[in-house]
């Protein structure tokens, strides 16, 4: 099952990346990290690709996927909505929200709920390309099986983690 999910995410990423981009479709890639406030704490690394369709002059909606690395690697699949706050200019502010589920390709690990609202700015660097910077809140849930062993006993237990962090992302919009 996990291999099927991984294959689906890889194919989704490839189709988003190769999609014909016109005036109504944009693709963005983001790389980021976060300050984790949960225990046990883990500084994540995030890499995302998002395909968005233009609903109106300022509102976009679409899907995204990527790789998120906490203690374990996770593959999120999420819906994304983006609203441009003002008319486009040099620094254009926006709000964005991603909501979905992460899958874990590793054994003894399960992904979980993913939520990432953020606010950011985008800056044009070429005619049809922009750089973006966003800061927001990220919630990532996951489960993993932990082992504890000594000379007297061996035990395994399910640990449910809920990472709450302040996320920071930088990206390119095509």
Coordinates of C-alpha atoms in Angstrom, one line a residue:
X1 CA 0.0 0.0 0.0
X2 CA 2.8 2.4 0.9
X3 CA 4.5 1.8 -2.4
X4 CA 1.3 2.5 -4.3
X5 CA 0.9 5.8 -2.3
X6 CA 4.5 6.7 -3.1
X7 CA 4.0 6.0 -6.8
X8 CA 0.9 8.1 -6.8
X9 CA 2.7 11.1 -5.2
X10 CA 5.6 10.8 -7.6
X11 CA 3.3 10.7 -10.6
X12 CA 1.3 13.7 -9.2
X13 CA 4.5 15.6 -8.8
X14 CA 5.6 14.8 -12.4
X15 CA 2.2 15.8 -13.8
X16 CA 2.1 19.1 -12.0
X17 CA 5.7 19.9 -13.0
X18 CA 5.0 19.0 -16.7
X19 CA 1.6 20.6 -16.9
X20 CA 1.1 23.2 -19.6
X21 CA 1.2 26.5 -17.8
X22 CA -0.9 29.3 -19.2
X23 CA -2.5 32.4 -17.8
X24 CA -4.7 30.3 -15.6
X25 CA -2.2 27.8 -14.1
X26 CA 0.8 28.6 -12.0
X27 CA 3.3 26.2 -10.5
X28 CA 5.4 27.0 -7.4
X29 CA 8.2 25.2 -5.6
X30 CA 9.1 25.9 -2.0
X31 CA 12.0 25.0 0.2
X32 CA 11.7 25.6 3.9
X33 CA 12.3 24.9 7.6
X34 CA 10.6 25.6 10.8
X35 CA 11.0 26.3 14.5
X36 CA 9.4 23.3 16.3
X37 CA 7.7 24.0 19.6
X38 CA 6.8 20.3 20.3
X39 CA 8.5 17.7 22.4
X40 CA 10.4 15.8 21.2
X41 CA 11.6 18.7 19.0
X42 CA 12.8 18.2 15.5
X43 CA 13.8 20.8 13.0
X44 CA 12.1 19.9 9.8
X45 CA 13.2 20.4 6.2
X46 CA 10.4 20.8 3.6
X47 CA 10.5 20.7 -0.2
X48 CA 7.1 21.2 -2.0
X49 CA 5.7 21.6 -5.5
X50 CA 2.2 23.1 -5.9
X51 CA 0.0 23.5 -8.9
X52 CA -2.6 26.2 -8.7
X53 CA -5.5 27.2 -11.0
X54 CA -6.6 30.8 -11.2
X55 CA -10.2 31.0 -10.0
X56 CA -10.4 34.8 -10.1
X57 CA -8.0 37.8 -10.4
X58 CA -6.7 37.2 -6.9
X59 CA -7.7 33.7 -5.8
X60 CA -6.0 30.4 -6.8
X61 CA -6.7 26.8 -5.7
X62 CA -4.9 23.6 -6.4
X63 CA -3.0 20.6 -5.1
X64 CA 0.5 20.1 -3.9
X65 CA 3.0 17.4 -2.7
X66 CA 6.6 17.2 -1.6
X67 CA 9.0 15.8 1.0
X68 CA 9.0 16.8 4.7
X69 CA 11.7 15.4 6.9
X70 CA 11.2 15.4 10.7
X71 CA 12.4 12.4 12.7
X72 CA 11.1 10.4 9.7
X73 CA 10.5 11.3 6.1
X74 CA 6.9 12.2 5.2
X75 CA 5.2 12.7 1.8
X76 CA 2.3 15.2 2.1
X77 CA -0.5 15.4 -0.4
X78 CA -2.6 18.5 0.2
X79 CA -5.1 21.0 -1.2
X80 CA -3.8 24.5 -1.4
X81 CA -5.6 27.9 -1.6
X82 CA -3.9 31.2 -2.2
X83 CA -5.4 34.7 -2.1
X84 CA -3.4 37.8 -3.4
X85 CA -4.3 40.6 -0.9
X86 CA -3.5 43.6 -3.1
X87 CA -3.2 44.3 -6.8
X88 CA 0.2 43.0 -8.1
X89 CA 3.1 45.4 -7.6
X90 CA 6.8 45.1 -6.6
X91 CA 6.0 43.4 -3.2
X92 CA 2.7 41.7 -3.4
X93 CA 1.3 40.2 -0.1
X94 CA -0.7 37.0 0.0
X95 CA -2.2 34.5 2.3
X96 CA -2.1 30.8 1.7
X97 CA -3.4 27.7 3.3
X98 CA -2.5 24.0 2.8
X99 CA -4.6 21.2 4.2
X100 CA -4.1 17.5 3.7
X101 CA -2.5 14.3 4.9
X102 CA 1.1 13.0 4.9
X103 CA 2.1 9.5 4.1
X104 CA 5.2 7.8 5.5
X105 CA 7.3 5.5 3.2
X106 CA 9.3 4.1 6.1
X107 CA 8.2 1.0 8.1
X108 CA 6.9 1.4 11.6
X109 CA 5.8 5.0 10.8
X110 CA 2.4 6.4 9.8
X111 CA 1.8 9.9 8.5
X112 CA -1.1 12.0 9.6
X113 CA -3.0 15.3 9.3
X114 CA -1.1 18.3 7.7
X115 CA -2.2 21.9 8.1
X116 CA -0.1 25.0 7.0
X117 CA -1.7 28.5 6.9
X118 CA 0.8 31.2 6.0
X119 CA 1.2 34.8 5.0
X120 CA 3.9 36.0 2.6
X121 CA 5.1 38.3 -0.1
X122 CA 6.0 37.7 -3.7
X123 CA 8.5 39.7 -5.8
X124 CA 8.7 39.5 -9.6
X125 CA 12.2 38.6 -10.9
X126 CA 11.4 38.0 -14.6
X127 CA 8.3 38.6 -16.7
X128 CA 6.5 35.4 -15.7
X129 CA 8.5 34.3 -12.6
X130 CA 8.4 35.5 -9.0
X131 CA 10.2 34.8 -5.8
X132 CA 8.1 34.2 -2.7
X133 CA 8.8 34.3 1.0
X134 CA 6.2 33.1 3.6
X135 CA 6.0 32.6 7.3
X136 CA 3.2 30.6 9.0
X137 CA 2.1 27.9 11.4
X138 CA 2.6 24.3 10.6
X139 CA 0.9 21.3 12.2
X140 CA 2.1 17.8 11.2
X141 CA 0.9 14.7 12.9
X142 CA 2.6 11.3 12.7
X143 CA 2.8 8.0 14.5
X144 CA 5.8 5.8 15.0
X145 CA 6.6 2.6 16.8
X146 CA 9.4 3.0 19.4
X147 CA 11.4 0.3 21.0
X148 CA 12.9 0.1 24.4
X149 CA 15.2 -2.8 25.3
X150 CA 17.5 -3.8 28.2
X151 CA 18.7 -7.1 29.7
X152 CA 15.3 -7.7 31.5
X153 CA 12.7 -6.8 28.9
X154 CA 11.9 -5.6 25.4
X155 CA 9.0 -3.4 24.7
X156 CA 7.5 -1.6 21.6
X157 CA 4.9 1.1 21.9
X158 CA 3.1 3.5 19.5
X159 CA 4.1 7.1 19.9
X160 CA 1.8 9.8 18.5
X161 CA 3.5 13.0 17.7
X162 CA 2.0 16.4 16.8
X163 CA 4.6 18.9 15.6
X164 CA 3.5 22.5 16.0
X165 CA 6.0 24.9 14.5
X166 CA 6.5 28.3 12.9
X167 CA 7.3 27.6 9.3
X168 CA 9.5 29.7 6.9
X169 CA 9.5 29.0 3.2
X170 CA 11.2 30.5 0.2
X171 CA 10.1 29.6 -3.3
X172 CA 9.8 30.3 -7.0
X173 CA 6.5 30.8 -8.8
X174 CA 6.4 29.9 -12.5

